[in-house]
Amino acid sequence: MTVDLSKVPQMTQTPAQHDERMQWFRDAKFGMFIHWGPCSVGKREIGWGRNARRPWDIGIPDPSDDTHDAEYDNYYKVFNPERYDADAWARFAKESGMTYMVLITKHHDGFSQFDTKLSDYSIMATPYGRDIVKPFVEACHKHGLKAGLYYSTRDWYHPDYLVGDNKAYDEWYRGQVEELLTNYGKVDMMWFDHVGGRDWGKWKFDELFAMMYRCQPELLVNNRAARFCGPTTPEDQGPESPEFEHMTLGDFYTPEGKIGAMDIENDWESCIHVGQGWSYRGEDGFKGPEDCIKMLASCTTGGGNLLLNFGPRPDGTFTDGEAAVARAMGEWLNQYGEAVYGTRGGPLQNGDWGGSCHKGNKVFLHVYEWTQDTLELPPLPHQVLAARTLEDKPVTFTQDEARLAVSVADTDRDTPVTVIKLTLDAAIEPGCLTGQAPAEQEADARVVGPPPGQD
Ligand code: GLC
């Protein structure tokens, strides 16, 4: 039986439909990622901190290891986040300038943070005994945030994972994804996190995508639903067709732990943790607010989003270190949001000095380093009529065929970023990019929106 993929946008959408679907994501710029669960009790890294076998995956702790880690796998018995308050989380994210949130519903450790009929290893078996996901999605929407759910297909706990033809596991996890996309109202984003097993024949991604879009027609999906599928051996099956593979790459790609290289053609989102790991690892070792603000500016100017990760304490509260970063970013965005939300990356190539983004006939230069007193940049495609910093300080500017030169008095520069707003005599055209790309750009798994051949 062939699967009906006619409702799956990655298979059928035109470039215009794709642009329309991606609009909120492109405008959103800044989201909160939350890694949290029983592992937080032991300050152990979520998934990876579990010392047990990792079927078909790298980094196996010890081949003679058990399938279980007695300590890690029992944290759920004492996981009781009495202070979990989804409404407070969403208010906090909003005050910090975030426009969407993504919550771990099940990580590689196999623990379900939701009321699933398909497993007993879930939040319902903890002393807390209540669904974490439901209040989360409700609170996001109540506060005008988009709600995303992270789900790790890779599962080192489930006894059927990659056993035999993997059929049992493949059906089981799709059942869980269906629960997530059926029981919680509107879900705006599904954020997968890798599969194991290099053989495409072990997974029915067509069934997965058809089901997801039956449940949630407007869903966005990241690029990891089939990530790490091979084939790597002659026995492994590959993707059925380029279109099929393209479908599994979803809507955006996900540079991890780093800022994505500038890319204004494809949608992307960098995920980076503020603390020492993805989940709660203690009360110190956090990044500073200034670095995080620069990361957001780099993503924005580079054409992507920043999904900044927080690891709440086991009781459901945020650490002081993470709260300080979030608060500082909220304050910064209160003042500089105009140069972030709803903008598009470019038209200047990012460099050591910073980068640019634009909206209509406004170009915003985010300058982090005054490499020269007068910044010399490639000329913009339109005439500059006016320039001020976002703090409304004067900017000296000239533009000719060879260059755009701007300077701001020392005392009028701001840290960590001086933002200069240029008003042009015409709007920047979509896809416009000028200047030299830095020599080294690391390739990530990129996606192209509409299916091959429709561009
Ligand atoms: C990686 C890690 C995982 C983490 C994720 C976030 O896939 O395995 O621990 O949750 O990245 O991007």
Short mmCIF file of C-alpha atoms and ligand atoms in Angstrom, two decimals:
data_model
loop_
_atom_site.label_atom_id
_atom_site.label_comp_id
_atom_site.label_asym_id
_atom_site.label_seq_id
_atom_site.Cartn_x
_atom_site.Cartn_y
_atom_site.Cartn_z
CA MET A 1 0.00 0.00 0.00
CA THR A 2 1.42 3.35 -0.93
CA VAL A 3 1.13 6.15 1.56
CA ASP A 4 -0.81 9.27 0.59
CA LEU A 5 1.66 12.13 0.81
CA SER A 6 -0.54 14.71 -0.87
CA LYS A 7 -1.04 16.62 2.40
CA VAL A 8 2.68 16.65 3.19
CA PRO A 9 3.89 20.14 2.31
CA GLN A 10 7.52 19.13 1.93
CA MET A 11 6.35 16.97 -1.00
CA THR A 12 3.90 19.29 -2.64
CA GLN A 13 4.35 22.93 -1.70
CA THR A 14 5.15 25.65 -4.21
CA PRO A 15 7.82 28.23 -3.32
CA ALA A 16 5.05 30.70 -2.44
CA GLN A 17 3.31 28.21 -0.15
CA HIS A 18 6.61 27.42 1.46
CA ASP A 19 7.30 31.10 2.14
CA GLU A 20 3.89 31.46 3.70
CA ARG A 21 4.37 28.45 5.99
CA MET A 22 7.78 29.69 7.10
CA GLN A 23 6.73 33.27 7.78
CA TRP A 24 6.27 33.04 11.57
CA PHE A 25 9.53 31.14 11.96
CA ARG A 26 11.46 33.68 9.88
CA ASP A 27 10.01 36.53 11.90
CA ALA A 28 10.48 34.79 15.25
CA LYS A 29 14.29 34.90 15.61
CA PHE A 30 14.53 33.88 19.23
CA GLY A 31 13.20 30.81 21.00
CA MET A 32 13.69 28.98 24.29
CA PHE A 33 14.75 25.34 24.25
CA ILE A 34 14.13 23.38 27.45
CA HIS A 35 15.95 20.17 28.35
CA TRP A 36 14.53 18.83 31.55
CA GLY A 37 13.48 15.58 33.13
CA PRO A 38 14.39 13.02 35.80
CA CYS A 39 18.07 13.31 34.75
CA SER A 40 17.99 16.82 36.26
CA VAL A 41 17.70 15.23 39.72
CA GLY A 42 21.18 13.74 39.38
CA LYS A 43 22.70 16.71 37.48
CA ARG A 44 23.47 14.13 34.80
CA GLU A 45 23.52 15.15 31.16
CA ILE A 46 20.23 14.21 29.56
CA GLY A 47 20.53 11.00 27.53
CA TRP A 48 24.31 11.01 27.18
CA GLY A 49 24.90 10.95 30.95
CA ARG A 50 23.21 7.58 31.10
CA ASN A 51 25.92 4.92 31.20
CA ALA A 52 24.37 2.04 29.36
CA ARG A 53 24.46 0.56 25.91
CA ARG A 54 23.61 2.82 23.02
CA PRO A 55 22.35 0.56 20.28
CA TRP A 56 23.89 1.42 16.91
CA ASP A 57 25.24 4.70 18.14
CA ILE A 58 28.66 6.17 18.70
CA GLY A 59 30.12 6.70 22.15
CA ILE A 60 29.06 3.38 23.66
CA PRO A 61 30.28 3.60 27.25
CA ASP A 62 31.50 0.00 27.40
CA PRO A 63 30.38 -2.90 25.21
CA SER A 64 29.93 -5.11 28.25
CA ASP A 65 27.60 -2.55 29.83
CA ASP A 66 24.08 -3.39 30.71
CA THR A 67 21.10 -2.02 28.86
CA HIS A 68 20.27 -0.06 32.01
CA ASP A 69 21.97 2.40 34.30
CA ALA A 70 20.45 1.58 37.67
CA GLU A 71 20.97 5.04 39.09
CA TYR A 72 19.94 7.11 36.08
CA ASP A 73 16.96 4.97 35.19
CA ASN A 74 15.55 5.33 38.69
CA TYR A 75 15.65 9.11 39.01
CA TYR A 76 12.06 9.19 37.86
CA LYS A 77 11.03 7.65 41.18
CA VAL A 78 12.03 10.87 42.94
CA PHE A 79 11.29 13.34 40.14
CA ASN A 80 8.68 15.60 41.69
CA PRO A 81 8.79 19.09 40.15
CA GLU A 82 6.37 20.69 42.57
CA ARG A 83 7.35 24.16 41.42
CA TYR A 84 6.84 23.51 37.71
CA ASP A 85 4.64 26.37 36.55
CA ALA A 86 4.24 26.40 32.78
CA ASP A 87 2.53 29.76 32.91
CA ALA A 88 5.51 31.27 34.73
CA TRP A 89 7.86 29.68 32.15
CA ALA A 90 5.95 31.17 29.26
CA ARG A 91 5.76 34.60 30.91
CA PHE A 92 9.46 34.39 31.59
CA ALA A 93 10.24 33.42 27.98
CA LYS A 94 8.09 36.26 26.75
CA GLU A 95 9.69 38.82 29.04
CA SER A 96 13.05 37.60 27.77
CA GLY A 97 12.05 38.44 24.22
CA MET A 98 11.49 34.90 23.03
CA THR A 99 8.68 34.20 20.61
CA TYR A 100 8.57 30.40 20.76
CA MET A 101 9.49 27.54 23.05
CA VAL A 102 10.56 23.95 22.42
CA LEU A 103 10.25 21.37 25.21
CA ILE A 104 11.81 17.92 25.49
CA THR A 105 8.99 15.38 25.53
CA LYS A 106 11.29 12.35 25.31
CA HIS A 107 15.08 12.37 25.02
CA HIS A 108 17.49 9.55 24.08
CA ASP A 109 16.98 8.18 27.61
CA GLY A 110 13.48 7.09 26.64
CA PHE A 111 11.57 8.83 29.43
CA SER A 112 8.24 10.36 28.37
CA GLN A 113 7.38 13.68 29.98
CA PHE A 114 3.77 13.25 28.92
CA ASP A 115 0.80 11.04 29.67
CA THR A 116 1.39 8.34 27.09
CA LYS A 117 -0.65 5.20 26.76
CA LEU A 118 2.31 3.51 25.09
CA SER A 119 4.80 3.39 27.95
CA ASP A 120 4.88 3.07 31.73
CA TYR A 121 8.23 4.84 31.84
CA SER A 122 6.67 8.27 31.94
CA ILE A 123 5.84 11.27 34.07
CA MET A 124 2.70 9.45 35.22
CA ALA A 125 4.89 6.99 37.16
CA THR A 126 6.70 9.74 39.09
CA PRO A 127 5.58 11.14 42.45
CA TYR A 128 4.49 14.20 40.44
CA GLY A 129 2.15 12.09 38.32
CA ARG A 130 0.88 14.83 35.99
CA ASP A 131 1.42 15.58 32.32
CA ILE A 132 4.16 18.19 31.74
CA VAL A 133 3.39 18.82 28.08
CA LYS A 134 -0.25 19.85 28.36
CA PRO A 135 0.24 22.91 30.58
CA PHE A 136 3.32 23.78 28.52
CA VAL A 137 1.47 23.98 25.20
CA GLU A 138 -1.45 25.80 26.79
CA ALA A 139 0.79 28.36 28.46
CA CYS A 140 2.74 29.03 25.26
CA HIS A 141 -0.42 29.79 23.36
CA LYS A 142 -1.96 31.80 26.17
CA HIS A 143 1.07 34.09 26.05
CA GLY A 144 1.23 34.31 22.27
CA LEU A 145 4.26 32.02 21.89
CA LYS A 146 4.52 29.22 19.35
CA ALA A 147 4.83 25.78 20.92
CA GLY A 148 7.38 23.24 19.73
CA LEU A 149 7.85 19.67 20.93
CA TYR A 150 11.22 17.94 20.87
CA TYR A 151 11.06 14.18 20.40
CA SER A 152 14.09 11.91 20.16
CA THR A 153 13.44 9.04 17.82
CA ARG A 154 16.73 7.59 18.99
CA ASP A 155 15.89 5.69 22.17
CA TRP A 156 18.50 3.82 24.18
CA TYR A 157 15.99 2.57 26.74
CA HIS A 158 13.29 0.97 24.63
CA PRO A 159 13.84 -2.81 24.34
CA ASP A 160 12.70 -2.89 20.69
CA TYR A 161 14.83 -0.03 19.43
CA LEU A 162 16.61 -1.27 16.29
CA VAL A 163 15.94 -4.87 17.16
CA GLY A 164 15.46 -7.06 14.09
CA ASP A 165 13.67 -5.17 11.35
CA ASN A 166 12.83 -2.41 13.87
CA LYS A 167 9.16 -2.64 12.92
CA ALA A 168 7.93 -2.81 16.51
CA TYR A 169 9.85 0.28 17.56
CA ASP A 170 9.05 2.16 14.37
CA GLU A 171 5.34 1.71 14.98
CA TRP A 172 5.65 2.45 18.67
CA TYR A 173 7.41 5.80 18.32
CA ARG A 174 5.04 6.92 15.57
CA GLY A 175 2.27 6.15 18.02
CA GLN A 176 3.89 8.45 20.55
CA VAL A 177 4.33 11.22 18.01
CA GLU A 178 0.67 10.82 17.11
CA GLU A 179 -0.27 11.21 20.77
CA LEU A 180 1.77 14.39 20.95
CA LEU A 181 0.14 15.79 17.84
CA THR A 182 -3.39 14.78 18.86
CA ASN A 183 -3.75 15.34 22.59
CA TYR A 184 -2.41 18.84 23.06
CA GLY A 185 -4.30 21.08 20.66
CA LYS A 186 -2.28 23.03 18.16
CA VAL A 187 1.41 22.16 18.00
CA ASP A 188 3.47 24.55 15.91
CA MET A 189 6.71 22.62 15.57
CA MET A 190 8.04 19.10 15.83
CA TRP A 191 11.72 18.99 16.68
CA PHE A 192 13.17 15.51 16.08
CA ASP A 193 16.58 14.47 17.28
CA HIS A 194 18.21 11.78 15.20
CA VAL A 195 17.57 8.15 14.47
CA GLY A 196 19.98 5.28 14.79
CA GLY A 197 20.39 2.48 12.34
CA ARG A 198 21.78 3.45 9.00
CA ASP A 199 19.17 1.53 7.04
CA TRP A 200 16.26 3.57 5.64
CA GLY A 201 14.36 0.29 5.34
CA LYS A 202 14.01 0.21 9.13
CA TRP A 203 11.85 3.33 9.23
CA LYS A 204 8.58 4.37 7.64
CA PHE A 205 9.13 8.09 7.33
CA ASP A 206 6.34 8.36 4.77
CA GLU A 207 3.87 7.09 7.36
CA LEU A 208 5.33 9.50 9.88
CA PHE A 209 4.99 12.59 7.70
CA ALA A 210 1.54 11.62 6.40
CA MET A 211 0.32 11.15 9.98
CA MET A 212 1.87 14.38 11.25
CA TYR A 213 0.19 16.47 8.58
CA ARG A 214 -3.14 14.70 9.10
CA CYS A 215 -2.95 15.79 12.73
CA GLN A 216 -1.38 19.24 12.33
CA PRO A 217 -1.64 20.72 8.84
CA GLU A 218 0.45 23.79 9.70
CA LEU A 219 3.25 22.03 11.50
CA LEU A 220 6.89 22.95 10.93
CA VAL A 221 9.44 20.15 11.25
CA ASN A 222 13.20 20.34 11.77
CA ASN A 223 15.71 18.38 9.71
CA ARG A 224 16.48 15.50 12.05
CA ALA A 225 13.59 13.07 11.53
CA ALA A 226 15.85 10.78 9.48
CA ARG A 227 19.20 12.28 10.41
CA PHE A 228 22.04 9.77 10.46
CA CYS A 229 20.24 7.27 8.28
CA GLY A 230 22.82 5.87 5.87
CA PRO A 231 23.18 3.83 3.91
CA THR A 232 26.62 2.91 5.18
CA THR A 233 26.87 -0.76 4.22
CA PRO A 234 25.88 -2.49 0.96
CA GLU A 235 23.03 -4.20 2.82
CA ASP A 236 21.50 -0.93 3.96
CA GLN A 237 18.62 0.49 1.99
CA GLY A 238 18.86 4.14 0.98
CA PRO A 239 16.07 6.70 0.69
CA GLU A 240 13.43 5.79 -1.86
CA SER A 241 14.01 8.90 -3.95
CA PRO A 242 15.53 12.39 -3.65
CA GLU A 243 12.02 13.76 -3.03
CA PHE A 244 11.57 11.37 -0.17
CA GLU A 245 14.87 12.31 1.40
CA HIS A 246 14.03 15.96 0.91
CA MET A 247 10.78 15.45 2.82
CA THR A 248 12.64 14.11 5.85
CA LEU A 249 14.84 17.21 5.88
CA GLY A 250 11.74 19.12 6.92
CA ASP A 251 11.63 22.89 6.98
CA PHE A 252 14.80 24.10 8.63
CA TYR A 253 18.24 22.86 9.57
CA THR A 254 19.80 22.94 12.99
CA PRO A 255 23.45 23.89 13.56
CA GLU A 256 24.20 22.69 17.05
CA GLY A 257 26.39 24.39 19.65
CA LYS A 258 27.51 27.02 17.17
CA ILE A 259 26.21 29.89 15.10
CA GLY A 260 25.24 28.72 11.63
CA ALA A 261 27.24 30.01 8.70
CA MET A 262 25.49 32.87 6.94
CA ASP A 263 22.69 31.49 4.75
CA ILE A 264 19.78 33.57 3.56
CA GLU A 265 18.46 30.95 1.12
CA ASN A 266 17.53 28.18 3.53
CA ASP A 267 15.90 28.39 6.93
CA TRP A 268 17.96 27.48 9.95
CA GLU A 269 18.07 27.65 13.71
CA SER A 270 21.14 27.38 15.92
CA CYS A 271 20.62 25.59 19.23
CA ILE A 272 23.09 26.51 21.93
CA HIS A 273 23.01 25.90 25.68
CA VAL A 274 23.52 28.67 28.23
CA GLY A 275 24.77 26.31 30.95
CA GLN A 276 27.34 23.51 31.00
CA GLY A 277 25.09 21.02 29.27
CA TRP A 278 21.63 20.72 27.79
CA SER A 279 19.98 19.73 31.05
CA TYR A 280 20.59 20.95 34.62
CA ARG A 281 24.22 20.47 35.59
CA GLY A 282 24.47 22.69 38.65
CA GLU A 283 24.45 26.32 39.63
CA ASP A 284 27.47 27.63 37.79
CA GLY A 285 29.30 27.70 34.48
CA PHE A 286 26.86 29.82 32.48
CA LYS A 287 27.55 31.92 29.43
CA GLY A 288 27.37 35.67 29.96
CA PRO A 289 24.52 37.86 28.70
CA GLU A 290 26.77 39.79 26.33
CA ASP A 291 27.87 36.64 24.51
CA CYS A 292 24.28 35.50 24.21
CA ILE A 293 23.18 38.87 22.82
CA LYS A 294 25.96 38.67 20.22
CA MET A 295 24.88 35.13 19.34
CA LEU A 296 21.36 36.37 18.72
CA ALA A 297 22.65 39.23 16.58
CA SER A 298 24.85 36.81 14.60
CA CYS A 299 21.96 34.45 13.94
CA THR A 300 19.65 37.27 12.95
CA THR A 301 22.10 38.88 10.56
CA GLY A 302 23.16 35.48 9.22
CA GLY A 303 19.60 34.60 8.23
CA GLY A 304 18.70 32.21 11.05
CA ASN A 305 17.11 31.90 14.48
CA LEU A 306 18.61 31.27 17.90
CA LEU A 307 17.08 28.55 20.05
CA LEU A 308 18.77 29.24 23.36
CA ASN A 309 18.70 26.30 25.71
CA PHE A 310 17.79 26.33 29.38
CA GLY A 311 18.01 23.44 31.85
CA PRO A 312 15.67 24.08 34.76
CA ARG A 313 16.36 22.64 38.19
CA PRO A 314 14.64 19.38 39.15
CA ASP A 315 11.95 21.34 40.96
CA GLY A 316 11.02 23.24 37.79
CA THR A 317 12.65 26.61 38.56
CA PHE A 318 15.32 28.35 36.49
CA THR A 319 18.85 28.75 37.79
CA ASP A 320 20.00 32.25 38.69
CA GLY A 321 22.67 32.14 35.99
CA GLU A 322 20.19 31.36 33.23
CA ALA A 323 17.61 33.77 34.60
CA ALA A 324 20.21 36.56 34.51
CA VAL A 325 20.97 35.87 30.85
CA ALA A 326 17.31 35.74 29.92
CA ARG A 327 16.53 38.97 31.76
CA ALA A 328 19.42 40.81 30.12
CA MET A 329 18.33 39.64 26.70
CA GLY A 330 14.78 40.77 27.39
CA GLU A 331 16.03 44.22 28.32
CA TRP A 332 18.23 44.38 25.24
CA LEU A 333 15.40 43.31 22.97
CA ASN A 334 13.08 45.87 24.51
CA GLN A 335 15.37 48.48 23.10
CA TYR A 336 16.71 46.71 20.00
CA GLY A 337 13.84 44.45 18.98
CA GLU A 338 13.14 46.60 15.94
CA ALA A 339 16.50 45.48 14.53
CA VAL A 340 15.74 41.79 15.16
CA TYR A 341 12.11 40.62 14.90
CA GLY A 342 10.64 40.38 11.44
CA THR A 343 13.93 41.26 9.75
CA ARG A 344 15.78 39.15 7.18
CA GLY A 345 19.52 38.47 7.10
CA GLY A 346 21.85 40.56 4.95
CA PRO A 347 22.28 42.27 2.52
CA LEU A 348 25.91 42.49 3.74
CA GLN A 349 27.96 39.38 4.29
CA ASN A 350 28.70 38.90 8.00
CA GLY A 351 32.27 39.58 9.09
CA ASP A 352 34.44 40.25 12.16
CA TRP A 353 32.83 43.65 12.44
CA GLY A 354 29.32 42.17 12.81
CA GLY A 355 26.51 41.82 10.29
CA SER A 356 23.39 43.35 8.83
CA CYS A 357 19.72 42.61 8.53
CA HIS A 358 16.91 44.45 6.85
CA LYS A 359 13.22 45.12 6.74
CA GLY A 360 11.74 47.06 3.83
CA ASN A 361 13.91 50.10 3.19
CA LYS A 362 15.65 49.89 6.58
CA VAL A 363 19.02 48.22 6.99
CA PHE A 364 20.33 47.52 10.50
CA LEU A 365 24.06 47.15 11.03
CA HIS A 366 24.89 45.18 14.18
CA VAL A 367 28.47 46.19 14.94
CA TYR A 368 30.33 44.21 17.61
CA GLU A 369 33.85 45.15 16.72
CA TRP A 370 35.04 48.46 15.44
CA THR A 371 37.87 46.95 13.42
CA GLN A 372 38.47 50.46 12.08
CA ASP A 373 37.21 53.78 13.38
CA THR A 374 35.34 54.19 10.15
CA LEU A 375 33.80 50.92 9.07
CA GLU A 376 34.26 50.34 5.37
CA LEU A 377 31.70 47.97 3.93
CA PRO A 378 30.59 47.00 0.45
CA PRO A 379 28.06 49.48 -0.99
CA LEU A 380 24.37 48.79 -0.56
CA PRO A 381 22.19 48.47 -3.66
CA HIS A 382 20.29 51.68 -2.84
CA GLN A 383 21.06 55.19 -1.75
CA VAL A 384 21.33 55.84 1.99
CA LEU A 385 19.09 58.72 3.01
CA ALA A 386 19.66 58.78 6.75
CA ALA A 387 21.54 56.98 9.52
CA ARG A 388 21.22 57.02 13.35
CA THR A 389 22.07 54.48 16.02
CA LEU A 390 19.07 52.78 17.63
CA GLU A 391 19.86 54.88 20.69
CA ASP A 392 19.32 57.83 18.39
CA LYS A 393 22.95 58.92 18.35
CA PRO A 394 24.46 60.52 15.22
CA VAL A 395 26.15 58.40 12.54
CA THR A 396 28.48 59.77 9.89
CA PHE A 397 28.06 58.01 6.55
CA THR A 398 29.08 58.19 2.93
CA GLN A 399 28.40 55.79 0.11
CA ASP A 400 29.87 55.63 -3.38
CA GLU A 401 30.26 52.87 -5.96
CA ALA A 402 33.14 51.30 -4.09
CA ARG A 403 32.02 51.35 -0.47
CA LEU A 404 29.72 52.33 2.32
CA ALA A 405 31.59 54.08 5.15
CA VAL A 406 30.03 54.60 8.57
CA SER A 407 31.33 55.84 11.86
CA VAL A 408 29.96 56.52 15.30
CA ALA A 409 31.76 58.55 17.95
CA ASP A 410 33.47 56.42 20.60
CA THR A 411 31.20 57.71 23.30
CA ASP A 412 28.07 56.93 21.29
CA ARG A 413 28.93 53.27 20.70
CA ASP A 414 27.14 50.66 22.72
CA THR A 415 28.11 47.28 24.16
CA PRO A 416 27.90 44.49 23.28
CA VAL A 417 26.47 45.71 19.98
CA THR A 418 26.06 49.12 18.38
CA VAL A 419 23.06 49.01 16.10
CA ILE A 420 22.93 51.49 13.24
CA LYS A 421 19.71 52.05 11.38
CA LEU A 422 20.09 53.09 7.77
CA THR A 423 17.13 54.41 5.83
CA LEU A 424 17.40 53.73 2.09
CA ASP A 425 15.55 55.22 -0.86
CA ALA A 426 14.14 51.79 -1.78
CA ALA A 427 13.50 48.42 -0.18
CA ILE A 428 16.10 45.63 -0.22
CA GLU A 429 15.05 42.85 -2.59
CA PRO A 430 14.71 39.35 -1.12
CA GLY A 431 17.84 37.26 -1.54
CA CYS A 432 20.14 40.27 -1.95
CA LEU A 433 23.65 39.62 -0.61
CA THR A 434 26.84 41.62 -1.14
CA GLY A 435 30.43 41.21 0.03
CA GLN A 436 32.86 38.35 0.36
CA ALA A 437 31.97 35.26 2.34
CA PRO A 438 34.57 34.31 4.95
CA ALA A 439 36.84 31.57 3.59
CA GLU A 440 35.73 28.78 5.89
CA GLN A 441 32.09 27.96 6.09
CA GLU A 442 31.17 24.68 7.60
CA ALA A 443 28.44 22.88 5.74
CA ASP A 444 25.49 21.72 7.78
CA ALA A 445 22.66 19.58 6.53
CA ARG A 446 20.85 22.23 4.52
CA VAL A 447 17.32 22.15 3.31
CA VAL A 448 15.76 23.74 0.30
CA GLY A 449 12.14 24.64 0.86
CA PRO A 450 10.03 23.47 -2.06
CA PRO A 451 10.52 19.96 -3.38
CA PRO A 452 13.28 19.43 -5.94
CA GLY A 453 12.21 20.65 -9.32
CA GLN A 454 9.69 23.21 -8.07
CA ASP A 455 12.16 26.01 -7.55
C1 GLC B 1 22.11 16.37 20.13
C2 GLC B 1 22.26 15.68 21.43
C3 GLC B 1 21.13 15.92 22.34
C4 GLC B 1 20.57 17.30 22.35
C5 GLC B 1 20.40 17.83 20.97
C6 GLC B 1 19.98 19.26 20.90
O1 GLC B 1 21.41 15.64 19.23
O2 GLC B 1 22.41 14.28 21.24
O3 GLC B 1 21.54 15.57 23.63
O4 GLC B 1 19.34 17.24 22.95
O5 GLC B 1 21.56 17.66 20.25
O6 GLC B 1 20.25 19.80 19.68
#
